[in-house]
Short mmCIF file of C-alpha atoms (C1' of nucleotides) in Angstrom, two decimals:
data_model
loop_
_atom_site.label_atom_id
_atom_site.label_comp_id
_atom_site.label_asym_id
_atom_site.label_seq_id
_atom_site.Cartn_x
_atom_site.Cartn_y
_atom_site.Cartn_z
CA MET A 221 14.63 -4.94 60.07
CA SER A 222 13.95 -7.06 57.11
CA GLY A 223 12.53 -10.54 57.37
CA LEU A 224 11.71 -9.72 53.78
CA PRO A 225 12.91 -12.22 51.21
CA ILE A 226 15.77 -10.98 49.10
CA TYR A 227 13.77 -10.96 45.88
CA GLU A 228 11.24 -8.68 47.55
CA VAL A 229 14.01 -6.27 48.53
CA ILE A 230 15.28 -6.30 44.97
CA ARG A 231 11.78 -5.81 43.60
CA ARG A 232 11.25 -2.77 45.78
CA ASP A 233 14.62 -1.37 44.91
CA LEU A 234 13.92 -1.63 41.20
CA LEU A 235 10.43 -0.24 41.66
CA SER A 236 11.68 2.78 43.54
CA GLN A 237 14.32 3.39 40.89
CA ILE A 238 11.47 3.49 38.38
CA ARG A 239 9.25 5.68 40.55
CA ASP A 240 12.12 8.08 41.20
CA GLY A 241 13.00 8.37 37.55
CA VAL A 242 16.40 6.70 37.76
CA LEU A 243 14.91 4.22 35.33
CA ARG A 244 12.48 5.82 32.92
CA THR A 245 9.85 4.67 30.49
CA GLY A 246 11.44 2.58 27.77
CA ASP A 247 14.74 2.23 29.58
CA ARG A 248 16.39 -1.16 29.68
CA LEU A 249 17.06 -2.67 33.07
CA PRO A 250 20.52 -4.06 33.74
CA SER A 251 20.65 -7.63 32.49
CA GLU A 252 19.77 -10.43 34.84
CA PRO A 253 23.35 -11.63 35.31
CA GLU A 254 24.36 -8.03 35.90
CA LEU A 255 21.69 -7.51 38.56
CA ALA A 256 22.64 -10.81 40.15
CA ALA A 257 26.20 -9.56 40.48
CA GLN A 258 25.13 -6.14 41.77
CA PHE A 259 22.93 -7.62 44.46
CA GLY A 260 25.23 -10.55 45.13
CA VAL A 261 22.57 -13.17 44.53
CA SER A 262 21.95 -15.89 42.02
CA ARG A 263 20.21 -15.17 38.78
CA MET A 264 17.10 -17.15 39.74
CA THR A 265 16.56 -14.80 42.65
CA VAL A 266 16.75 -11.78 40.39
CA ARG A 267 14.26 -13.42 38.08
CA GLN A 268 11.88 -13.91 40.96
CA ALA A 269 11.99 -10.18 41.65
CA ILE A 270 11.41 -9.30 38.01
CA ASP A 271 8.57 -11.84 37.75
CA GLN A 272 6.58 -9.73 40.17
CA LEU A 273 7.20 -6.55 38.23
CA VAL A 274 6.09 -8.29 35.05
CA ILE A 275 2.84 -9.43 36.67
CA ASP A 276 2.14 -5.81 37.59
CA HIS A 277 3.05 -4.70 34.06
CA VAL A 278 5.76 -2.42 35.41
CA VAL A 279 8.32 -3.96 33.05
CA VAL A 280 8.24 -6.23 30.03
CA ARG A 281 10.80 -8.83 29.07
CA ARG A 282 12.00 -9.10 25.50
CA ARG A 283 13.82 -12.31 24.81
CA GLY A 284 17.21 -11.74 23.29
CA SER A 285 17.02 -8.04 23.96
CA GLY A 286 16.41 -7.09 27.56
CA THR A 287 13.87 -6.07 30.18
CA TYR A 288 12.26 -2.67 29.72
CA VAL A 289 10.28 -0.22 31.80
CA THR A 290 6.69 -0.12 30.61
CA SER A 291 5.38 2.95 28.86
CA ALA A 292 1.98 3.44 30.46
CA PRO A 293 1.86 4.13 34.17
CA ARG A 294 -1.92 4.38 33.92
CA TYR A 295 -2.21 0.63 33.39
CA ARG A 296 -0.03 -0.36 36.26
CA ARG A 297 -2.31 -0.30 39.22
CA LEU A 298 -5.15 -2.25 37.69
CA ASN A 299 -6.67 -5.60 38.47
CA ARG A 300 -5.58 -4.86 42.01
CA LEU A 301 -7.32 -3.56 45.07
CA ALA A 302 -6.40 0.09 45.26
CA PRO A 303 -7.37 3.21 47.19
CA PHE A 304 -10.33 5.07 45.70
CA ARG A 305 -8.12 7.83 44.39
CA ASP A 306 -6.14 5.38 42.25
CA GLU A 307 -9.18 3.41 41.26
CA ILE A 308 -10.96 6.40 39.86
CA GLY A 309 -7.76 7.52 38.18
CA VAL A 310 -7.82 11.23 38.85
CA GLY A 311 -4.17 11.66 39.69
CA ASP A 312 -3.63 14.55 42.08
CA ALA A 313 -7.15 15.94 42.09
CA ASP A 314 -8.80 16.86 45.38
CA VAL A 315 -10.58 13.67 46.43
CA ARG A 316 -12.86 13.88 49.46
CA THR A 317 -15.14 11.58 51.34
CA GLU A 318 -18.45 12.66 52.79
CA ILE A 319 -20.12 10.19 55.10
CA ARG A 320 -23.87 10.17 54.51
CA GLU A 321 -24.79 7.36 56.84
CA ARG A 322 -23.12 5.19 59.43
CA ARG A 323 -25.11 2.91 61.67
CA GLU A 324 -25.48 -0.55 63.13
CA LEU A 325 -28.40 -2.73 62.19
CA VAL A 326 -29.45 -6.34 61.86
CA ALA A 327 -28.25 -7.61 58.50
CA PRO A 328 -30.91 -7.81 55.79
CA PRO A 329 -31.23 -11.43 54.54
CA ASP A 330 -29.44 -10.93 51.22
CA VAL A 331 -26.55 -9.09 52.89
CA ALA A 332 -26.31 -11.70 55.66
CA GLU A 333 -26.11 -14.46 53.07
CA ARG A 334 -23.24 -12.95 51.13
CA LEU A 335 -21.32 -12.05 54.29
CA LEU A 336 -21.86 -15.59 55.66
CA LEU A 337 -23.69 -14.25 58.72
CA LYS A 338 -26.45 -15.99 60.63
CA GLU A 339 -29.92 -14.55 60.87
CA GLY A 340 -30.10 -11.76 63.39
CA GLN A 341 -26.39 -10.91 63.35
CA LYS A 342 -25.52 -7.27 63.10
CA VAL A 343 -23.69 -5.28 60.46
CA VAL A 344 -22.45 -1.75 60.11
CA ARG A 345 -23.85 0.10 57.13
CA LEU A 346 -21.73 2.89 55.77
CA VAL A 347 -22.70 5.20 52.95
CA ARG A 348 -20.06 7.48 51.50
CA LEU A 349 -20.21 10.11 48.82
CA ARG A 350 -16.90 10.61 47.04
CA THR A 351 -16.15 13.93 45.44
CA VAL A 352 -13.43 14.94 43.00
CA ASP A 353 -12.51 18.63 43.00
CA GLY A 354 -15.75 19.34 44.79
CA GLU A 355 -17.95 17.54 42.28
CA PRO A 356 -19.72 14.31 43.27
CA ALA A 357 -18.20 11.29 41.54
CA ALA A 358 -19.36 8.13 43.26
CA LEU A 359 -21.67 6.81 45.90
CA GLN A 360 -20.56 3.82 47.97
CA GLU A 361 -22.67 1.70 50.28
CA SER A 362 -20.71 -0.74 52.44
CA TRP A 363 -21.84 -3.50 54.77
CA VAL A 364 -19.32 -4.78 57.32
CA PRO A 365 -19.97 -7.55 59.90
CA TYR A 366 -20.37 -5.90 63.28
CA ALA A 367 -18.24 -8.56 64.98
CA LEU A 368 -15.31 -7.64 62.78
CA ALA A 369 -15.22 -3.94 63.64
CA PRO A 370 -17.43 -3.25 66.65
CA ASN A 371 -16.88 0.47 66.90
CA LEU A 372 -16.89 1.23 63.21
CA ALA A 373 -20.21 3.07 63.40
CA ARG A 374 -18.87 5.41 66.07
CA GLU A 375 -15.31 6.05 64.94
CA ASP A 376 -13.95 8.19 62.17
CA LEU A 377 -12.36 6.59 59.14
CA VAL A 378 -8.64 6.86 58.54
CA GLU A 379 -8.47 9.31 55.65
CA GLY A 380 -11.91 8.28 54.45
CA SER A 381 -10.59 4.81 53.69
CA LEU A 382 -12.53 1.86 55.05
CA TYR A 383 -9.77 -0.60 54.25
CA ARG A 384 -7.13 1.46 56.02
CA THR A 385 -9.41 1.81 59.00
CA LEU A 386 -10.08 -1.92 59.20
CA SER A 387 -6.40 -2.64 58.92
CA GLU A 388 -5.13 -0.05 61.39
CA ARG A 389 -7.88 -0.28 64.02
CA TRP A 390 -8.77 -3.96 63.92
CA GLY A 391 -5.87 -5.60 62.15
CA VAL A 392 -8.16 -6.85 59.40
CA ALA A 393 -6.15 -6.88 56.19
CA VAL A 394 -8.02 -7.05 52.95
CA LYS A 395 -6.58 -9.71 50.65
CA TRP A 396 -8.79 -10.01 47.61
CA ALA A 397 -12.21 -9.19 46.23
CA GLU A 398 -14.67 -10.31 43.59
CA GLN A 399 -16.62 -7.76 41.63
CA GLN A 400 -19.65 -7.57 39.40
CA ILE A 401 -19.61 -4.56 37.14
CA SER A 402 -22.69 -3.36 35.34
CA ALA A 403 -24.83 -0.31 34.64
CA ALA A 404 -28.02 1.04 36.14
CA ALA A 405 -30.35 4.00 35.89
CA ALA A 406 -29.95 6.57 38.64
CA THR A 407 -32.71 6.61 41.23
CA GLU A 408 -34.06 9.94 42.32
CA GLU A 409 -31.94 9.94 45.46
CA GLN A 410 -28.76 8.87 43.62
CA ALA A 411 -29.41 11.46 40.95
CA SER A 412 -29.63 14.28 43.42
CA LEU A 413 -26.58 13.17 45.39
CA LEU A 414 -24.45 12.61 42.31
CA GLY A 415 -25.74 15.56 40.33
CA VAL A 416 -26.90 13.56 37.33
CA PRO A 417 -30.35 13.39 35.75
CA MET A 418 -32.73 10.90 37.26
CA GLY A 419 -32.79 7.73 35.15
CA GLY A 420 -29.38 8.61 33.70
CA PRO A 421 -26.76 5.86 33.31
CA LEU A 422 -24.38 5.01 36.18
CA MET A 423 -21.65 2.41 36.43
CA THR A 424 -22.41 -0.03 39.20
CA ILE A 425 -20.11 -2.32 41.09
CA VAL A 426 -21.04 -4.98 43.59
CA ARG A 427 -17.94 -6.04 45.47
CA LEU A 428 -17.35 -8.73 48.03
CA THR A 429 -14.05 -8.28 49.83
CA PHE A 430 -12.19 -11.01 51.72
CA SER A 431 -9.47 -11.12 54.32
CA GLY A 432 -8.56 -14.78 54.57
CA ALA A 433 -9.47 -17.46 52.09
CA GLU A 434 -13.10 -17.77 53.07
CA SER A 435 -14.07 -14.89 55.33
CA PRO A 436 -15.87 -11.92 53.77
CA VAL A 437 -15.03 -8.54 55.23
CA GLU A 438 -17.27 -6.22 53.27
CA LEU A 439 -20.12 -6.20 50.82
CA ALA A 440 -20.17 -2.99 48.84
CA HIS A 441 -22.39 -1.47 46.21
CA SER A 442 -21.20 1.54 44.33
CA TRP A 443 -22.62 3.89 41.77
CA THR A 444 -20.17 5.94 39.74
CA ARG A 445 -20.71 8.70 37.22
CA PRO A 446 -19.93 7.43 33.71
CA GLU A 447 -17.22 10.02 33.08
CA TYR A 448 -14.96 8.03 35.43
CA PRO A 449 -14.48 4.82 33.47
CA LEU A 450 -12.77 1.82 34.98
CA LEU A 451 -9.45 1.00 33.34
CA THR A 452 -8.47 -2.62 32.98
CA ARG A 453 -5.83 -4.57 31.26
CA LEU A 454 -6.31 -8.05 29.89
CA ASP A 455 -3.70 -10.61 28.92
CA ALA A 456 -4.12 -13.45 26.47
CA MET B 243 6.04 -32.70 18.62
CA SER B 244 5.86 -30.29 21.44
CA GLY B 245 8.37 -27.48 21.48
CA LEU B 246 6.36 -26.65 24.57
CA PRO B 247 8.42 -26.11 27.68
CA ILE B 248 8.10 -28.89 30.22
CA TYR B 249 6.44 -26.70 32.81
CA GLU B 250 3.73 -25.85 30.30
CA VAL B 251 3.10 -29.53 29.67
CA ILE B 252 2.85 -30.11 33.41
CA ARG B 253 0.56 -27.13 33.81
CA ARG B 254 -1.79 -28.42 31.15
CA ASP B 255 -1.73 -31.90 32.60
CA LEU B 256 -2.69 -30.63 36.04
CA LEU B 257 -5.33 -28.35 34.54
CA SER B 258 -6.94 -31.17 32.62
CA GLN B 259 -6.94 -33.34 35.72
CA ILE B 260 -8.88 -30.57 37.43
CA ARG B 261 -11.22 -30.00 34.49
CA ASP B 262 -11.88 -33.75 34.22
CA GLY B 263 -12.63 -34.11 37.89
CA VAL B 264 -9.65 -36.27 38.75
CA LEU B 265 -8.73 -33.44 41.09
CA ARG B 266 -11.77 -31.75 42.57
CA THR B 267 -12.50 -28.54 44.41
CA GLY B 268 -10.65 -28.52 47.71
CA ASP B 269 -8.45 -31.49 46.83
CA ARG B 270 -4.78 -31.32 47.61
CA LEU B 271 -2.36 -31.68 44.75
CA PRO B 272 0.53 -34.11 45.12
CA SER B 273 3.38 -32.33 46.88
CA GLU B 274 6.00 -30.56 44.80
CA PRO B 275 8.72 -33.16 45.38
CA GLU B 276 6.19 -35.86 44.54
CA LEU B 277 5.19 -34.18 41.27
CA ALA B 278 8.85 -33.65 40.44
CA ALA B 279 9.40 -37.38 40.79
CA GLN B 280 6.28 -38.26 38.81
CA PHE B 281 7.23 -36.06 35.89
CA GLY B 282 10.94 -36.74 36.21
CA VAL B 283 11.88 -33.08 36.53
CA SER B 284 13.39 -30.87 39.19
CA ARG B 285 11.22 -29.24 41.79
CA MET B 286 11.81 -25.74 40.41
CA THR B 287 10.22 -26.81 37.14
CA VAL B 288 7.15 -28.12 38.94
CA ARG B 289 6.93 -24.83 40.79
CA GLN B 290 6.99 -22.95 37.52
CA ALA B 291 3.96 -24.92 36.36
CA ILE B 292 2.08 -24.32 39.59
CA ASP B 293 2.99 -20.62 39.53
CA GLN B 294 0.88 -20.24 36.41
CA LEU B 295 -2.08 -22.02 37.98
CA VAL B 296 -1.81 -19.76 41.01
CA ILE B 297 -1.86 -16.64 38.82
CA ASP B 298 -5.07 -17.88 37.24
CA HIS B 299 -6.50 -18.70 40.68
CA VAL B 300 -6.96 -22.33 39.73
CA VAL B 301 -5.07 -23.47 42.84
CA VAL B 302 -3.87 -21.87 46.06
CA ARG B 303 -0.73 -22.70 47.98
CA ARG B 304 -0.79 -23.09 51.73
CA ARG B 305 2.62 -23.09 53.29
CA GLY B 306 3.26 -26.09 55.44
CA SER B 307 0.10 -27.76 54.25
CA GLY B 308 -0.15 -28.20 50.51
CA THR B 309 -1.53 -26.85 47.25
CA TYR B 310 -5.28 -27.01 46.81
CA VAL B 311 -7.77 -26.78 43.99
CA THR B 312 -9.71 -23.53 44.19
CA SER B 313 -13.40 -23.53 44.93
CA ALA B 314 -14.81 -21.07 42.44
CA PRO B 315 -14.49 -21.92 38.75
CA ARG B 316 -16.46 -18.79 37.89
CA TYR B 317 -13.55 -16.56 38.88
CA ARG B 318 -10.95 -18.40 36.93
CA ARG B 319 -11.15 -17.00 33.47
CA LEU B 320 -11.16 -13.37 34.42
CA ASN B 321 -8.71 -10.56 33.84
CA ARG B 322 -7.90 -12.44 30.66
CA LEU B 323 -8.89 -12.10 27.06
CA ALA B 324 -11.56 -14.70 26.52
CA PRO B 325 -14.12 -15.69 23.90
CA PHE B 326 -17.39 -13.80 24.13
CA ARG B 327 -19.19 -16.84 25.53
CA ASP B 328 -16.85 -16.97 28.53
CA GLU B 329 -16.73 -13.24 28.92
CA ILE B 330 -20.46 -12.91 29.22
CA GLY B 331 -20.54 -15.92 31.53
CA VAL B 332 -23.57 -17.76 30.26
CA GLY B 333 -22.14 -21.26 30.41
CA ASP B 334 -23.70 -23.52 27.81
CA ALA B 335 -26.40 -21.16 26.57
CA ASP B 336 -26.96 -20.75 22.83
CA VAL B 337 -24.68 -17.86 21.88
CA ARG B 338 -24.97 -16.52 18.34
CA THR B 339 -23.43 -13.78 16.29
CA GLU B 340 -25.36 -11.71 13.81
CA ILE B 341 -23.30 -9.47 11.57
CA ARG B 342 -25.05 -6.17 11.08
CA GLU B 343 -22.37 -4.41 9.09
CA ARG B 344 -19.05 -5.25 7.49
CA ARG B 345 -17.31 -2.81 5.19
CA GLU B 346 -14.08 -1.07 4.31
CA LEU B 347 -13.71 2.65 4.74
CA VAL B 348 -11.18 5.37 5.36
CA ALA B 349 -10.52 5.51 9.10
CA PRO B 350 -12.26 8.36 10.91
CA PRO B 351 -9.66 10.60 12.61
CA ASP B 352 -10.27 9.39 16.18
CA VAL B 353 -10.12 5.75 15.11
CA ALA B 354 -6.99 6.32 13.04
CA GLU B 355 -5.30 7.92 16.00
CA ARG B 356 -5.89 5.07 18.39
CA LEU B 357 -4.94 2.45 15.80
CA LEU B 358 -1.76 4.38 14.97
CA LEU B 359 -2.82 4.80 11.33
CA LYS B 360 -1.97 7.68 9.02
CA GLU B 361 -4.61 9.91 7.55
CA GLY B 362 -6.37 8.26 4.65
CA GLN B 363 -5.53 4.69 5.61
CA LYS B 364 -8.35 2.23 5.46
CA VAL B 365 -10.01 0.15 8.14
CA VAL B 366 -12.62 -2.57 8.23
CA ARG B 367 -15.66 -1.76 10.33
CA LEU B 368 -17.54 -4.71 11.74
CA VAL B 369 -20.73 -4.48 13.73
CA ARG B 370 -21.98 -7.60 15.46
CA LEU B 371 -25.07 -8.28 17.51
CA ARG B 372 -24.58 -11.08 20.03
CA THR B 373 -27.57 -13.03 21.18
CA VAL B 374 -27.96 -15.44 24.08
CA ASP B 375 -30.74 -18.01 23.71
CA GLY B 376 -32.22 -15.89 20.98
CA GLU B 377 -32.32 -12.71 23.05
CA PRO B 378 -30.03 -9.78 22.15
CA ALA B 379 -27.27 -9.34 24.73
CA ALA B 380 -24.56 -7.12 23.32
CA LEU B 381 -23.68 -4.94 20.39
CA GLN B 382 -20.05 -4.80 19.26
CA GLU B 383 -18.48 -2.35 16.86
CA SER B 384 -14.93 -3.23 15.78
CA TRP B 385 -12.37 -1.33 13.74
CA VAL B 386 -9.47 -3.31 12.26
CA PRO B 387 -6.66 -1.85 10.13
CA TYR B 388 -7.28 -2.88 6.53
CA ALA B 389 -3.61 -3.71 5.99
CA LEU B 390 -3.76 -6.29 8.74
CA ALA B 391 -6.65 -8.30 7.32
CA PRO B 392 -7.34 -7.25 3.74
CA ASN B 393 -10.24 -9.56 3.02
CA LEU B 394 -11.94 -9.30 6.38
CA ALA B 395 -14.87 -7.39 4.93
CA ARG B 396 -15.55 -10.12 2.40
CA GLU B 397 -14.92 -13.28 4.37
CA ASP B 398 -16.95 -15.02 7.00
CA LEU B 399 -15.75 -15.08 10.57
CA VAL B 400 -14.57 -18.30 12.17
CA GLU B 401 -17.41 -19.15 14.53
CA GLY B 402 -18.33 -15.49 14.85
CA SER B 403 -15.01 -14.81 16.55
CA LEU B 404 -12.93 -11.95 15.22
CA TYR B 405 -9.86 -13.00 17.18
CA ARG B 406 -9.99 -16.56 15.92
CA THR B 407 -10.43 -15.27 12.39
CA LEU B 408 -7.46 -12.93 12.64
CA SER B 409 -5.35 -15.70 14.07
CA GLU B 410 -6.32 -18.45 11.65
CA ARG B 411 -6.56 -16.43 8.45
CA TRP B 412 -3.82 -13.88 8.89
CA GLY B 413 -1.67 -15.26 11.69
CA VAL B 414 -2.35 -12.21 13.84
CA ALA B 415 -2.38 -13.38 17.45
CA VAL B 416 -3.96 -11.14 20.00
CA LYS B 417 -1.71 -10.70 23.03
CA TRP B 418 -3.27 -8.15 25.32
CA ALA B 419 -5.81 -5.37 25.52
CA GLU B 420 -6.65 -2.27 27.49
CA GLN B 421 -10.23 -1.49 28.36
CA GLN B 422 -12.31 1.40 29.57
CA ILE B 423 -15.52 0.27 31.20
CA SER B 424 -18.36 2.65 31.81
CA ALA B 425 -22.10 3.14 31.34
CA ALA B 426 -24.20 4.98 28.79
CA ALA B 427 -27.81 5.58 27.86
CA ALA B 428 -29.07 3.52 24.93
CA THR B 429 -29.55 5.45 21.70
CA GLU B 430 -32.69 4.80 19.73
CA GLU B 431 -30.88 2.43 17.36
CA GLN B 432 -29.13 0.55 20.17
CA ALA B 433 -32.38 0.30 22.08
CA SER B 434 -34.21 -1.30 19.19
CA LEU B 435 -31.39 -3.71 18.39
CA LEU B 436 -30.87 -4.74 22.01
CA GLY B 437 -34.50 -4.72 23.01
CA VAL B 438 -34.14 -2.24 25.84
CA PRO B 439 -35.92 1.05 26.39
CA MET B 440 -34.36 4.05 24.70
CA GLY B 441 -32.28 5.98 27.22
CA GLY B 442 -31.97 2.88 29.41
CA PRO B 443 -28.59 2.03 30.99
CA LEU B 444 -26.05 -0.09 29.10
CA MET B 445 -22.57 -1.22 30.09
CA THR B 446 -20.02 0.14 27.68
CA ILE B 447 -16.53 -1.05 26.94
CA VAL B 448 -13.94 0.62 24.77
CA ARG B 449 -11.18 -1.85 24.07
CA LEU B 450 -7.88 -1.50 22.27
CA THR B 451 -6.35 -4.85 21.43
CA PHE B 452 -2.68 -5.43 20.66
CA SER B 453 -0.69 -8.18 19.00
CA GLY B 454 2.93 -7.20 19.62
CA ALA B 455 4.13 -4.69 22.15
CA GLU B 456 3.09 -1.60 20.29
CA SER B 457 0.86 -2.56 17.39
CA PRO B 458 -2.88 -2.19 17.82
CA VAL B 459 -5.01 -4.79 16.10
CA GLU B 460 -8.52 -3.68 16.92
CA LEU B 461 -10.46 -0.81 18.42
CA ALA B 462 -13.78 -1.99 19.74
CA HIS B 463 -16.80 -0.36 21.32
CA SER B 464 -19.39 -2.53 22.92
CA TRP B 465 -22.75 -2.01 24.54
CA THR B 466 -24.03 -4.76 26.78
CA ARG B 467 -27.36 -5.21 28.52
CA PRO B 468 -26.91 -4.66 32.27
CA GLU B 469 -28.15 -8.12 33.20
CA TYR B 470 -24.82 -9.51 31.97
CA PRO B 471 -22.41 -8.03 34.50
CA LEU B 472 -18.68 -8.29 34.09
CA LEU B 473 -17.01 -10.47 36.71
CA THR B 474 -13.58 -9.51 37.97
CA ARG B 475 -11.26 -10.58 40.69
CA LEU B 476 -8.88 -8.20 42.43
CA ASP B 477 -5.84 -9.05 44.52
CA ALA B 478 -4.30 -6.92 47.22
"C1'" DG C 149 8.74 -34.72 64.11
"C1'" DA C 150 7.62 -35.35 59.46
"C1'" DG C 151 6.07 -33.17 55.52
"C1'" DT C 152 4.82 -28.99 53.10
"C1'" DG C 153 5.68 -24.89 50.45
"C1'" DG C 154 9.16 -20.55 50.48
"C1'" DT C 155 13.51 -19.22 49.32
"C1'" DC C 156 18.06 -19.59 47.36
"C1'" DT C 157 22.40 -21.34 45.02
"C1'" DA C 158 25.66 -22.01 41.13
"C1'" DG C 159 25.79 -23.67 37.63
"C1'" DA C 160 24.00 -25.21 32.46
"C1'" DC C 161 22.17 -25.14 27.58
"C1'" DC C 162 18.96 -22.97 24.53
"C1'" DA C 163 16.38 -19.63 21.28
"C1'" DC C 164 16.35 -15.29 20.00
"C1'" DA C 165 17.59 -10.23 18.94
"C1'" DT C 166 20.87 -7.10 17.65
"C1'" DG C 167 24.97 -5.03 15.84
"C1'" DA D 137 29.39 -13.24 17.42
"C1'" DT D 138 27.79 -11.60 21.57
"C1'" DG D 139 24.53 -10.88 24.92
"C1'" DT D 140 19.82 -11.34 26.28
"C1'" DG D 141 16.02 -13.69 28.51
"C1'" DG D 142 13.80 -18.78 28.70
"C1'" DT D 143 14.30 -23.03 30.64
"C1'" DC D 144 16.15 -26.51 33.65
"C1'" DT D 145 19.01 -29.10 37.18
"C1'" DA D 146 20.14 -31.06 41.78
"C1'" DG D 147 20.79 -29.89 45.41
"C1'" DA D 148 20.12 -26.83 50.17
"C1'" DC D 149 18.09 -24.60 54.41
"C1'" DC D 150 14.10 -22.42 56.30
"C1'" DA D 151 9.27 -21.41 58.31
"C1'" DC D 152 5.27 -23.26 58.77
"C1'" DT D 153 1.27 -26.81 59.54
"C1'" DC D 154 -0.46 -30.70 61.29
"C1'" DA D 155 -0.84 -35.11 63.35
#
DNA sequence: GAGTGGTCTAGACCACATG
DNA sequence: ATGTGGTCTAGACCACTCA
């Protein structure tokens, strides 16, 4: 059963009403006092639920008017860690993962440093090629501390997802990440794997993922074809 | 004076204490009841102030322990609209703006569409080259509806900043933006302006900036040298 | 066990948008 | 004029951390 705070229950209820089409784009939510009455809670608790939806841009508040369901679902899942399928924004296309390499090795110095490992400690290196409808879309190289997921190099991934695997097999939940986004020219190997001309432009991301406040879980480099831009939303 | 809500005053006070080094990285803030007493407000109001600092990753809360100043100032200003200097993350380097073009014209169809303009309506096109310590770093092409800022093509920008100019001259405050980030090969013109090889990789951003909920203020394309990566932070 | 943040209540007054 | 969200109060109990 629950254990969930009430505002979280309310948040999920509202979210599922939106996802299920009970509340549609542009619709006004019931007013805060109204929701408070419906759920039998105080208005501050309702506000707490709505606060979360506002942070995720699912709804917007308009003072004096009401709270409305946001128009653009494509901007909802951004600035958040998300499964590759959502990140690349291809909707219901056929997304597959092809593992090109998976092995244990002693961490190279630069990798060890960013993962806060000591010299000589091992890591698992994982290289995945992601395809969309059969066409290569992105290449991902991940480094995970061996101590965190000892059998990672010998086990299959849960649905191609490293984060799901870490969570379900080793109870390591990813909490946040920092990213550096840039561009680079495709190397010969990248070009052939991704089906782009050698020297052609690729989006690059270097990501360091954390579980707790200070413990890195994964260092990842990725190269993505430029026709899959990253969508972001910025607030003032 | 003010008109500012109390929690905003408290937020700014705490922020300036952190910026000024009164509260340093890793320090614990006074407890919420303590702050409430200091500022003579209720605890919920203090929490509202701290909520904002948490969203911006300036502090973290630890249940049962306290609220602490975050370690990494470099991840604070992200996922937010920020001046070019902050966005490119060069600290106190010498950032300059060179205007390469500034003129009024009838909006091209694709620009008109994204700015929600009718056929035949005018826009101001602004092309800026940004340099860091004298070296070219980024090229920015902006399209602004003529009706929004009639004299933009004939007036100087406030410190090279389009957003500051729009705000100070025409009272148009930028509220949020959506971005598409990708990569592209430098054209011959871009290559010569940015000092990179023709065909070399550049980070590209297409940004649509809004003032109110539905009114676009600017469509911008930018090309940035890859040695200035974009920093982002993602939450789970 | 004392202190912290997490949650929640049942009110209140205000500024603002809309009919 | 009415209803909306924005702000704020003065409490309360809880789960958790840490000495």
